[in-house]
CSV table of C-alpha atoms and ligand atoms in Angstrom, one decimal:
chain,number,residue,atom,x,y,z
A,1,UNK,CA,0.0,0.0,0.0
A,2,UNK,CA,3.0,2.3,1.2
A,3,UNK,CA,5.0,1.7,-2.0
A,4,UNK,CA,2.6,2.7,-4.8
A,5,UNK,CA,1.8,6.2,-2.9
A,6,UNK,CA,5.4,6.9,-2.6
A,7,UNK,CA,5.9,5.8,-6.3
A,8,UNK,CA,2.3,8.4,-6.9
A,9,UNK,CA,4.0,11.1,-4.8
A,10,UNK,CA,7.4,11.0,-6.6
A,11,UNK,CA,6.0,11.2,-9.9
A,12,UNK,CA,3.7,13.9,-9.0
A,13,UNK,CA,6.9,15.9,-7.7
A,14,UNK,CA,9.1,15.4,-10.8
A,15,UNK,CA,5.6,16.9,-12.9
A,16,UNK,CA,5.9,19.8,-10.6
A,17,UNK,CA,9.5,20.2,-10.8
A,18,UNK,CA,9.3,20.1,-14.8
A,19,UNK,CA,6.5,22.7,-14.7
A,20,UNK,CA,8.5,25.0,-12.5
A,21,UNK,CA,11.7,24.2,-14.8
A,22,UNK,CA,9.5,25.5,-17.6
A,23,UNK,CA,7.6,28.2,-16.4
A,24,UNK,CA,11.2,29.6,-15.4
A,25,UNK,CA,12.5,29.1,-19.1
A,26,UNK,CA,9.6,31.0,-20.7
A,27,UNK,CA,10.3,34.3,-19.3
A,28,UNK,CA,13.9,34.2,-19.9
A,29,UNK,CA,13.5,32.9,-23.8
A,30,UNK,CA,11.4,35.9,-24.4
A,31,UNK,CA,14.5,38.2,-23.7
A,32,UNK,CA,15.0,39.8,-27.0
A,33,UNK,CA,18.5,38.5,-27.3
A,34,UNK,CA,17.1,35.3,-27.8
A,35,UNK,CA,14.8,35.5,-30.4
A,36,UNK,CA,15.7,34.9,-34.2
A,37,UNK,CA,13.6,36.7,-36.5
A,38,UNK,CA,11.9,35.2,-38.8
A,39,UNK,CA,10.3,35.8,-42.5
A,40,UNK,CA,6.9,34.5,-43.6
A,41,UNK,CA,7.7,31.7,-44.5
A,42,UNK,CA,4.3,30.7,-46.6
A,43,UNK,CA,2.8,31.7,-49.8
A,44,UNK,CA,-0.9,32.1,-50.3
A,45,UNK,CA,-2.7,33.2,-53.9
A,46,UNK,CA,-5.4,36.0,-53.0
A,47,UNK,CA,-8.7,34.3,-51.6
A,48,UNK,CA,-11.6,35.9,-50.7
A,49,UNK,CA,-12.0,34.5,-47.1
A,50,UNK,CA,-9.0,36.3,-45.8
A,51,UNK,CA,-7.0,33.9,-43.1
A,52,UNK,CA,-6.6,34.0,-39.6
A,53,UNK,CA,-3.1,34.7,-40.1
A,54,UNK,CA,-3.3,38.2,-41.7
A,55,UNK,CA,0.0,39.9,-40.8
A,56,UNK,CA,1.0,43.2,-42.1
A,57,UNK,CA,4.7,44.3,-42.5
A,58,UNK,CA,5.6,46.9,-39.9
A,59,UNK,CA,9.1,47.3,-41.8
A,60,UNK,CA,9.1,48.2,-45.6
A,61,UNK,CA,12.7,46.6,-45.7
A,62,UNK,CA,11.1,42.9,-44.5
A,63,UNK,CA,8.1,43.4,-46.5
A,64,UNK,CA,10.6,43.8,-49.3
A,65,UNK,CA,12.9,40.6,-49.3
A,66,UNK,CA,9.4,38.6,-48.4
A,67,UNK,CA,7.8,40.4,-51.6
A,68,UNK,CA,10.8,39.3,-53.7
A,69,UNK,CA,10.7,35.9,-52.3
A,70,UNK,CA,7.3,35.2,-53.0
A,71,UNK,CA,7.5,35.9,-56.6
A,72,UNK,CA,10.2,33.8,-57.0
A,73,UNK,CA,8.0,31.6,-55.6
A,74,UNK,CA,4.8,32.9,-57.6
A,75,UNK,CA,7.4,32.4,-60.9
A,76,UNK,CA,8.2,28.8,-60.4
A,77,UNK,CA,4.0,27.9,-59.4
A,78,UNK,CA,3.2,29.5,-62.7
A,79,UNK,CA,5.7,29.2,-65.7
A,80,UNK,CA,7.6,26.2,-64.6
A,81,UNK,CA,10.6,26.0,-66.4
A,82,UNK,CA,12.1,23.0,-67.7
A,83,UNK,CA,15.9,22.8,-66.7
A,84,UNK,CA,18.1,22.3,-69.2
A,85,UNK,CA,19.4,18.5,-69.5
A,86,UNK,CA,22.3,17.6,-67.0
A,87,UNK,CA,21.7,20.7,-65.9
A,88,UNK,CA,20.3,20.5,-61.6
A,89,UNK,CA,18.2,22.8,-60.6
A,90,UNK,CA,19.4,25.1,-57.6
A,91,UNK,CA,17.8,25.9,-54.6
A,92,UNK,CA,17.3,29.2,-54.0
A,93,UNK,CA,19.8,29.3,-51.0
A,94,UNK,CA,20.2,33.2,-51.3
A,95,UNK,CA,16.7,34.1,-50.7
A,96,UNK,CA,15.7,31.6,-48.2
A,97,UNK,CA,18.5,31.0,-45.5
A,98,UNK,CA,20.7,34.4,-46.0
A,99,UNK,CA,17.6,36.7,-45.9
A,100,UNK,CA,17.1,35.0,-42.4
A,101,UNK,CA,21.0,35.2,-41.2
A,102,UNK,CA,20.9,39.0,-42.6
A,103,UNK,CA,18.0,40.3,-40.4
A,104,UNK,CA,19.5,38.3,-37.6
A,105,UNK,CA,22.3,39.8,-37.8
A,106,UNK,CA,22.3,42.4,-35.3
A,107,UNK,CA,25.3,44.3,-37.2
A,108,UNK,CA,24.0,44.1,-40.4
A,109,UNK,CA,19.9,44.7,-39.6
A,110,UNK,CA,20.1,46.2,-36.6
A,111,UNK,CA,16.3,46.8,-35.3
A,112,UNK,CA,17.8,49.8,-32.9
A,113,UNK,CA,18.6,51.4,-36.1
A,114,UNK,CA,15.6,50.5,-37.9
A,115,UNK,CA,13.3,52.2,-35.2
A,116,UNK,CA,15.4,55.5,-35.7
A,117,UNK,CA,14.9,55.4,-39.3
A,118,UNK,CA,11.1,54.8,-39.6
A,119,UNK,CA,9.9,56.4,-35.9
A,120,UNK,CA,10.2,59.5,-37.7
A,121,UNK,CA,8.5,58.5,-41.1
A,122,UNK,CA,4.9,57.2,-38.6
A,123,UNK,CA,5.1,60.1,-36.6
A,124,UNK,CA,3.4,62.2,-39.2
A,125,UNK,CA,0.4,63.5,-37.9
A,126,UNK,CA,1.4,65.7,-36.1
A,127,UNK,CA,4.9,65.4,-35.7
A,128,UNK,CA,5.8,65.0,-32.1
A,129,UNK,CA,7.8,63.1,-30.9
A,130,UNK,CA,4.9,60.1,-30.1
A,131,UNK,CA,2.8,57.4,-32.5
A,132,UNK,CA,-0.3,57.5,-31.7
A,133,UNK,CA,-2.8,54.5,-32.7
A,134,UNK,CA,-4.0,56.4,-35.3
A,135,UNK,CA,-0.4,57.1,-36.7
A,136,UNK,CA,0.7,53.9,-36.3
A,137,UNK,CA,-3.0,52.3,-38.1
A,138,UNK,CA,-2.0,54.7,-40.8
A,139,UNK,CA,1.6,53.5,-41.8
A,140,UNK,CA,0.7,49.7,-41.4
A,141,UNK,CA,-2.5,50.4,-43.7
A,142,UNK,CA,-0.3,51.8,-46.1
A,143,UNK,CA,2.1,48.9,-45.6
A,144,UNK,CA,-0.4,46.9,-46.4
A,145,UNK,CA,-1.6,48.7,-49.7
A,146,UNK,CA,2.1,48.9,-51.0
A,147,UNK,CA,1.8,44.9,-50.5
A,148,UNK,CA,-1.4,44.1,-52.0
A,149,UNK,CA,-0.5,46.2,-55.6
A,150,UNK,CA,2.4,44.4,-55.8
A,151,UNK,CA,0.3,41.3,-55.9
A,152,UNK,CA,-2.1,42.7,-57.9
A,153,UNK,CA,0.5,43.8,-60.4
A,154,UNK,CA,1.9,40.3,-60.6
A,155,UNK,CA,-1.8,38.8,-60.7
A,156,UNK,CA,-2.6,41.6,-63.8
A,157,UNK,CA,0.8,40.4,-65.9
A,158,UNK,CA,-0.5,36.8,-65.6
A,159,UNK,CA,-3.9,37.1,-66.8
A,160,UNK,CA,-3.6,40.0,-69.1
A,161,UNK,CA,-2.6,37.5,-72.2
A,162,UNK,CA,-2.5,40.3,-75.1
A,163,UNK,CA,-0.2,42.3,-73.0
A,164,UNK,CA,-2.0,45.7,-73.0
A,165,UNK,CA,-1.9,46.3,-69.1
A,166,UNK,CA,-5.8,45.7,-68.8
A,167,UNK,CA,-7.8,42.7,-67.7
A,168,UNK,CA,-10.6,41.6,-70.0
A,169,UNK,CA,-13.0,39.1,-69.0
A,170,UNK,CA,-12.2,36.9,-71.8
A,171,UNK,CA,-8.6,36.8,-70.4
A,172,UNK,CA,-9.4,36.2,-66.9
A,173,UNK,CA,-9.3,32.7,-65.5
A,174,UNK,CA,-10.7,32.4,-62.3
A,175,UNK,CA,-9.0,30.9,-58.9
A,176,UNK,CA,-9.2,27.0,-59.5
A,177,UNK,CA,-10.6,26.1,-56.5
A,178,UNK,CA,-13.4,28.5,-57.7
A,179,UNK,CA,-13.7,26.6,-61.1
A,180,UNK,CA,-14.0,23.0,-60.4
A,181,UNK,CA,-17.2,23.3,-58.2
A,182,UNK,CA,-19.6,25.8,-58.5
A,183,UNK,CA,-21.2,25.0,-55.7
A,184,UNK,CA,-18.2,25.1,-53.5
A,185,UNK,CA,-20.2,26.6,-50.1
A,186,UNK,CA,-23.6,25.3,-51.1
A,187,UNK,CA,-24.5,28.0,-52.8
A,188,UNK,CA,-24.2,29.1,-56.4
A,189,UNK,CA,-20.6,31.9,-55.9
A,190,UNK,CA,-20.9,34.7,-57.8
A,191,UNK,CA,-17.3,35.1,-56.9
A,192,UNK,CA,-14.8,36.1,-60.3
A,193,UNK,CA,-18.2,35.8,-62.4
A,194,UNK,CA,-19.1,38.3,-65.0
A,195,UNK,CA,-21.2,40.5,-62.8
A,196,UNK,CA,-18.6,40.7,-60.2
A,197,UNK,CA,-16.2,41.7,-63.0
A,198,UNK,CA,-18.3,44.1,-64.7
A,199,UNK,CA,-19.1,45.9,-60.8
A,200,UNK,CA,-15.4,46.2,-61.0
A,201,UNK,CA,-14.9,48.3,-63.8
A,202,UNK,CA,-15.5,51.5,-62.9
A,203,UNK,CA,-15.6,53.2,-66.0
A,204,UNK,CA,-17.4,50.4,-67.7
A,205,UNK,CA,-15.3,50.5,-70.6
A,206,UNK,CA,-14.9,46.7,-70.4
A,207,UNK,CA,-11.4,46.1,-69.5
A,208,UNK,CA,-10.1,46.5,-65.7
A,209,UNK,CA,-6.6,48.6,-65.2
A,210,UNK,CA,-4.6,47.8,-62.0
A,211,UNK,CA,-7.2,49.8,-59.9
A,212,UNK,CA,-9.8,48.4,-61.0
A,213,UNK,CA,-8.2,44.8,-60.8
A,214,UNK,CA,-7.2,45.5,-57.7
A,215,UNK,CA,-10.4,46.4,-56.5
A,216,UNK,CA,-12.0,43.2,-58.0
A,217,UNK,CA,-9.4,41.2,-56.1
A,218,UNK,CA,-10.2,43.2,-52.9
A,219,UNK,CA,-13.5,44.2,-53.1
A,220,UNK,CA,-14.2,44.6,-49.4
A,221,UNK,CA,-11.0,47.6,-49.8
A,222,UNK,CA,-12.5,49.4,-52.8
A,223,UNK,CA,-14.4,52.6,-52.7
A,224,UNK,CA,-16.7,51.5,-55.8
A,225,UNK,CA,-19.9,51.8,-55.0
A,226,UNK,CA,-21.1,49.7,-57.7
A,227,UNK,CA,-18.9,46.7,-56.0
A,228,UNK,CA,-20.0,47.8,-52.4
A,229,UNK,CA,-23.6,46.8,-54.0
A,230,UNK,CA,-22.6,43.6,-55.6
A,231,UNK,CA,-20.9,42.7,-52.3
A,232,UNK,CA,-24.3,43.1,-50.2
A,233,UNK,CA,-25.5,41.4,-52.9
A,234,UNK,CA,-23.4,37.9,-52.8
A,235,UNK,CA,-23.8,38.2,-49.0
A,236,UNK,CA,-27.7,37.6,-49.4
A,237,UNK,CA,-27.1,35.1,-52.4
A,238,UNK,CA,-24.8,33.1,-50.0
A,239,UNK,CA,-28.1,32.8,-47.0
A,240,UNK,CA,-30.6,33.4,-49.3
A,241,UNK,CA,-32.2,30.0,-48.6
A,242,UNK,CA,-35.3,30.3,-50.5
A,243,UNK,CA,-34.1,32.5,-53.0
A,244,UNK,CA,-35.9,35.5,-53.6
A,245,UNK,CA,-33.6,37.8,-53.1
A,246,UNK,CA,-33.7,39.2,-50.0
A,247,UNK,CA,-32.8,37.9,-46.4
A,248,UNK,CA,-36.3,37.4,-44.2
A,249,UNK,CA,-35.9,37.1,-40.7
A,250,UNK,CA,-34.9,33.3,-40.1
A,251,UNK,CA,-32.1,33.6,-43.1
A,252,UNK,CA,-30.5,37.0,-41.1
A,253,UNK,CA,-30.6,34.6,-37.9
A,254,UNK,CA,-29.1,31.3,-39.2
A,255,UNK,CA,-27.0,33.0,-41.5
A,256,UNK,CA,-25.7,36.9,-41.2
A,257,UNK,CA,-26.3,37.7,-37.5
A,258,UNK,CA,-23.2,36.1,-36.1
A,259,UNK,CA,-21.4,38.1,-38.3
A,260,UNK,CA,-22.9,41.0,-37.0
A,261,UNK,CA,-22.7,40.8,-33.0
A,262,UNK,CA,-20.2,43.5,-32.8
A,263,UNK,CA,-22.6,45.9,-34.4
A,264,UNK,CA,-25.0,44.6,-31.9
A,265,UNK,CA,-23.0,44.5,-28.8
A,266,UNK,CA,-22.4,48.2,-29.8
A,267,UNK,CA,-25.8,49.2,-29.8
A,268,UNK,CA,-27.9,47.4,-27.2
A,269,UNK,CA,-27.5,45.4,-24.0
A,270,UNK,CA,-30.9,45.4,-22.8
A,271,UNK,CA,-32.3,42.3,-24.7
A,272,UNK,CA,-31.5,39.0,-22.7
A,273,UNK,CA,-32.2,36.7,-25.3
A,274,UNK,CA,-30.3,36.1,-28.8
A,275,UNK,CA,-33.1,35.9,-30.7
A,276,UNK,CA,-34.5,39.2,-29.1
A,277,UNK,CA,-31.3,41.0,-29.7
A,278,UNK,CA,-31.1,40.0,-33.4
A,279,UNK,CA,-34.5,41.3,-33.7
A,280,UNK,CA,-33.9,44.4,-32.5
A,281,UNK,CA,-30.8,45.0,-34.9
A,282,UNK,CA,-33.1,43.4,-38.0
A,283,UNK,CA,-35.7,46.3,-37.4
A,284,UNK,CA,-32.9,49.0,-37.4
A,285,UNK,CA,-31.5,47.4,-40.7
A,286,UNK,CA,-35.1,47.0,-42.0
A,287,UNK,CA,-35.2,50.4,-43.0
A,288,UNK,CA,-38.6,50.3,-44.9
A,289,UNK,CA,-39.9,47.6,-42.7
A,290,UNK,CA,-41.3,45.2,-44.9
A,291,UNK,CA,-39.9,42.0,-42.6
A,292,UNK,CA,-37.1,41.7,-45.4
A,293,UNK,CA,-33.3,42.6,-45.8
A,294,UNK,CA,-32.0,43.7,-49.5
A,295,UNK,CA,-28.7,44.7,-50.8
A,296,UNK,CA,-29.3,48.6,-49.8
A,297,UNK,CA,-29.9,47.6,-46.4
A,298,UNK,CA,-26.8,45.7,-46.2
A,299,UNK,CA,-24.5,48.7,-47.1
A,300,UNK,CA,-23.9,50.3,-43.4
A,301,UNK,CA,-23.0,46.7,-42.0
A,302,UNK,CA,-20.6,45.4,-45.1
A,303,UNK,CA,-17.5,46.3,-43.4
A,304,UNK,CA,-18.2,44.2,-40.8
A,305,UNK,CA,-19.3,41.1,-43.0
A,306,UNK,CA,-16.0,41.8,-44.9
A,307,UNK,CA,-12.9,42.4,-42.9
A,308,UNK,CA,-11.1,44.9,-44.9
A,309,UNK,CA,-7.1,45.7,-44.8
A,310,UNK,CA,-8.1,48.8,-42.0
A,311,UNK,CA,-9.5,46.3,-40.3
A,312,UNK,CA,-6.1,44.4,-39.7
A,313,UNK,CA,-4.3,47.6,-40.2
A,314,UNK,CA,-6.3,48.7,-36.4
A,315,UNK,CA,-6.3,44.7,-34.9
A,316,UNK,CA,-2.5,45.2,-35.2
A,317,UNK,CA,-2.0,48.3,-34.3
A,318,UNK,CA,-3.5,47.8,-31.3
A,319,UNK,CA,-2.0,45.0,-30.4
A,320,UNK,CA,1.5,46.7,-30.9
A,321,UNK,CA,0.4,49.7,-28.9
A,322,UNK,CA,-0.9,46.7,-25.9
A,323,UNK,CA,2.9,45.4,-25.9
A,324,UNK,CA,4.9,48.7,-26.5
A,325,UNK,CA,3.6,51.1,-24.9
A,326,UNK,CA,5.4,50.7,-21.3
A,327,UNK,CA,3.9,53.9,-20.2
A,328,UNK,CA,0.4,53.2,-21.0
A,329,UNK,CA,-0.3,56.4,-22.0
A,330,UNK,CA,-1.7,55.3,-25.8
A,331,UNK,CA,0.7,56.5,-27.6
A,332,UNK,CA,4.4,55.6,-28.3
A,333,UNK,CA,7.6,57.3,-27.2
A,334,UNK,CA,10.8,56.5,-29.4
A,335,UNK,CA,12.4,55.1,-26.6
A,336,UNK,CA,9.3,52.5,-25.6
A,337,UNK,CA,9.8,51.5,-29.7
A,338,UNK,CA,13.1,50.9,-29.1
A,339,UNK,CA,13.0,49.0,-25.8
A,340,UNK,CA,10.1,46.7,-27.7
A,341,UNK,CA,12.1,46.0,-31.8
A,342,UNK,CA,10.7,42.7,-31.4
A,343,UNK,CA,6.9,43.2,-31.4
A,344,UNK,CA,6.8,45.1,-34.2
A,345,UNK,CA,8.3,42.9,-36.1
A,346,UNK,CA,5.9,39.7,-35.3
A,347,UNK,CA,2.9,41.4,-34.7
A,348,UNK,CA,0.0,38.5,-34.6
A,349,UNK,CA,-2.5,38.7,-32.8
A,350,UNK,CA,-2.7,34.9,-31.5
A,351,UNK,CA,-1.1,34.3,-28.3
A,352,UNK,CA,-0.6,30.9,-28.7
A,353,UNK,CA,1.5,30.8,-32.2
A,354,UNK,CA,3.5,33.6,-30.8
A,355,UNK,CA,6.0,31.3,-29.9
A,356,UNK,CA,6.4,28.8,-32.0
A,357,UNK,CA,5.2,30.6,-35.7
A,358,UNK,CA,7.3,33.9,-35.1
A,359,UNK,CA,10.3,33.1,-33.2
A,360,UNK,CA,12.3,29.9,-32.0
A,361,UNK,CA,14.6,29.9,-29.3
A,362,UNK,CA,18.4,30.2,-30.4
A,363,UNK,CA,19.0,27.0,-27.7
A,364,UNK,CA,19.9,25.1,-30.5
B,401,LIG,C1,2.6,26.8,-45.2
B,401,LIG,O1,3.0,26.5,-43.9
B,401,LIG,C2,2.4,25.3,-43.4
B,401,LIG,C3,2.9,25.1,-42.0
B,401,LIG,O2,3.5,26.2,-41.4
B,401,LIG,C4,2.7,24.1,-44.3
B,401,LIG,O3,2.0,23.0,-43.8
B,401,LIG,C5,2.3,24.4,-45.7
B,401,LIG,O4,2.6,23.4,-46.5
B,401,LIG,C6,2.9,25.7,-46.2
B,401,LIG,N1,2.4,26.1,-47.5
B,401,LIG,C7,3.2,26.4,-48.5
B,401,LIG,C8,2.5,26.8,-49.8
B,401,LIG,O5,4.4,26.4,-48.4
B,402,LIG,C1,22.7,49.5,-33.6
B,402,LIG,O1,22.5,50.9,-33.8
B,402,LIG,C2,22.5,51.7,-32.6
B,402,LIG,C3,22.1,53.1,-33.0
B,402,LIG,O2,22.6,53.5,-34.3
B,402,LIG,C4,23.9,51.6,-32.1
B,402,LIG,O3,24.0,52.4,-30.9
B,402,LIG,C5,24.3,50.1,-31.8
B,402,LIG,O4,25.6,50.0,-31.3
B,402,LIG,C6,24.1,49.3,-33.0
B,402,LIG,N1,24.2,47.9,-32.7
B,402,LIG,C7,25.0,47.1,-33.3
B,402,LIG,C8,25.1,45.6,-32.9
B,402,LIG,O5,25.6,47.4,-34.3
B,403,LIG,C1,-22.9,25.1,-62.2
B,403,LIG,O1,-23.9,24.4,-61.5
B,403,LIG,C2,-25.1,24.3,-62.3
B,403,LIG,C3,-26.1,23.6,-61.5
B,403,LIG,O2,-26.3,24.2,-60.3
B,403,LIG,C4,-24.8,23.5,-63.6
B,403,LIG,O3,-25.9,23.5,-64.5
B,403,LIG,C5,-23.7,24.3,-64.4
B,403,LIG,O4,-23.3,23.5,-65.5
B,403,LIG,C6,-22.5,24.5,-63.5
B,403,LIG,N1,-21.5,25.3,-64.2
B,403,LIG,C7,-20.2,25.0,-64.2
B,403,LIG,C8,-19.3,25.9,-64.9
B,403,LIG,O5,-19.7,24.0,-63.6
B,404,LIG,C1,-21.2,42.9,-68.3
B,404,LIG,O1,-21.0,44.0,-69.1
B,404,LIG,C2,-21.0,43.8,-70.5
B,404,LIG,C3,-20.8,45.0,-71.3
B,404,LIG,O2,-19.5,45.6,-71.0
B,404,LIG,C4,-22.3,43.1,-70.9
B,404,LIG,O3,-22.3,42.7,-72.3
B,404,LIG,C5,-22.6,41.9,-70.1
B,404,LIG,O4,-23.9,41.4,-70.4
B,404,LIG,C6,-22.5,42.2,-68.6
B,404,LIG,N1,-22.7,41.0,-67.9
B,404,LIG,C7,-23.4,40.9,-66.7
B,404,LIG,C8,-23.5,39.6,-66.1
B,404,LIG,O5,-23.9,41.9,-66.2
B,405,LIG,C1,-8.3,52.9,-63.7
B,405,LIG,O1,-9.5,53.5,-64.2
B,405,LIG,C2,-10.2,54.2,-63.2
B,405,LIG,C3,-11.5,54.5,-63.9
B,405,LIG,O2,-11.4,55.2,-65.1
B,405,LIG,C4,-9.4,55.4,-62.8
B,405,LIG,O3,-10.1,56.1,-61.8
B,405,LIG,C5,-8.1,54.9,-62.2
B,405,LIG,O4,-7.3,56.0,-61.9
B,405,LIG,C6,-7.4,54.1,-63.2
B,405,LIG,N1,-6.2,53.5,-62.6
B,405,LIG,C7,-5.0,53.5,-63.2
B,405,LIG,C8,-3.8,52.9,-62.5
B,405,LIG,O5,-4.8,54.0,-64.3
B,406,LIG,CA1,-5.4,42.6,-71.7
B,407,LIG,CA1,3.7,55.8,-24.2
């Protein structure tokens, strides 16, 4: 009897010990000398259900070598070349390990530096002296729009087959995920069809330019109000269960008002019940109260259906400002950017990857 409590006990000690051992080595590996910076790694083609993952590049330098490193890796997915005979094809050593080594290398990329260079370039408006969350939503917003073109760009040379610089329908081939079933979500997409394209081209001339393209790529970032519309409209295709068009009560419920519970939360706390609360938010969308949602109705709550690149612009922002700002005085001094290189250069939003997708230890 004696035996197999002490054997219990023992165990149950070393589990402890090995927690404590652990919990004492966390703290320690997030000391900023021991962290290795790391490059997205991954390569995704544009999809209109934007990923959890959704990190913008704080530093135009990083969002350069990862740019150039996904279109060498955009070029070999599209035109594979044949290598010539006897001759072996070469990894790519130069943009894959090196890019690493060089932003680890604290002589070489030195984040200190870095954060003298661009403090001043956020700090914009006004000038002085702090980033505010608005300054700092600002420069990661247009991070973000300097990296989207670029894809864009790429996307437009691929499908623009007579080389004029426009995108004609006839030229465009959609996604191929998007082509093999048409009924992907159990619903007919109107995704990459014709009326999405031709909401797209905002001077209707028939042929989209890089705005334009971009825009159809990205409709939830466009200011075309003729795409807002055909955006409201797929979202009541994709819940409109008996298809007439419009969303009645029971489609909004099963189908749109999960979406929606920020807008909600916003607005009202009194009603206890979910069903009560959707109610409530379906009369105020219900402008000319016939019991029925359409398109126009849609339009004040489409950013919300459709995260759009502000969206992440502000979720990152604020989580920077949550990590950096030592002071907590919502804005952010040069020095607390300095003291914190790191966050800004792995901003994610999900704890638990922190660890593992951004960094690894350099115990190695
Ligand atoms: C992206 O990364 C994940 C794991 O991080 C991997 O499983 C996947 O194959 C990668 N995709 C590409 C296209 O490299
Ligand atoms: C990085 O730059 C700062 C400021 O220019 C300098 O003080 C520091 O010594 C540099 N660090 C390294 C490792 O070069
Ligand atoms: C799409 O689905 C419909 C039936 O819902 C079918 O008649 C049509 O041929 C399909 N189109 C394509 C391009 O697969
Ligand atoms: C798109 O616009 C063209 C004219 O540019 C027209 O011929 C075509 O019918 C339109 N298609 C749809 C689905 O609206
Ligand atoms: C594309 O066309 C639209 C509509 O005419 C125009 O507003 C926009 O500036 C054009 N973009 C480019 C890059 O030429
Ligand atoms: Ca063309
Ligand atoms: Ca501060």
């Amino acid at each position: 009897m004696g035996r197999p409590v002490a054997v219990f006990i023992y165990i149950t000690l070393a589990l402890l010990l090995l927690l404590v051992l652990r919990g004492h080595h966390s703290p320690g590996s997030r000391n900023l000398h021991h962290r290795r910076l790391k490059l997205r790694s991954n390569f995704s083609f544009p999809s209109p259900t934007p990923s959890g993952d959704h990190r913008i590049p704080f530093d135009p330098l990083i969002a350069d070598i990862e740019l150039r490193r996904e279109d060498r890796e955009w070029e070999r997915s599209h035109f594979e070349i044949p290598s010539a005979p006897g001759e072996v094809a070469q990894p790519e050593w130069e943009d894959f390990s090196d890019a690493e080594d060089y932003i680890n290398d604290e002589e070489r990329f030195n984040v200190t530096g870095r954060m003298l260079l661009l403090f001043p370039r956020i700090d914009v408006a006004p000038a002085d002296g702090f980033v505010s969350l608005e300054e700092l939503t600002e420069w990661n917003l247009q991070q973000a729009a300097k990296e989207v073109m670029h894809r864009t760009a790429r996307e437009l040379e691929a499908h623009d087959k007579n080389r004029d610089g426009f995108v004609s329908f006839a030229e465009y081939e959609p996604p191929s995920w998007s082509r093999n079933d048409n009924t992907t979500f159990g619903y007919e997409m109107g995704w990459w069809k014709e009326e999405h394209f031709n909401a797209s081209d905002l001077d209707g001339d028939g042929l989209l330019n890089k705005t334009e393209f971009n825009d159809f790529l990205h409709p939830a970032d466009s200011s075309n109000p003729k795409l807002m519309k055909w955006l409201c409209k797929e979202e009541i295709r994709e819940r409109d269960k008996d298809k007439d068009g419009r969303l009645n009560f029971q489609e909004y419920f099963n189908g749109l008002f999960d979406s929606l519970r920020n807008v909600e939360e916003a607005s009202n706390h009194l009603a206890n019940s979910d069903e009560a609360r959707a109610n409530i938010l379906f009369q105020k969308l219900d402008k000319d109260n016939d019991g029925f949602l359409t398109e126009d109705e849609l339009m004040p709550v489409i950013g919300n259906l459709h995260p759009s690149e502000h969206f992440y612009a502000k979720q990152q922002a604020d989580y920077v400002l949550s990590q950096a700002d030592a002071d907590k005085d919502g804005r952010l001094s040069l020095s607390e950017m300095i003291q914190h290189p790191y966050v800004f250069y792995s901003a994610i939003f999900n704890e638990e990857d922190d660890d593992d997708f951004d960094f690894h230890d350099e115990f190695r």
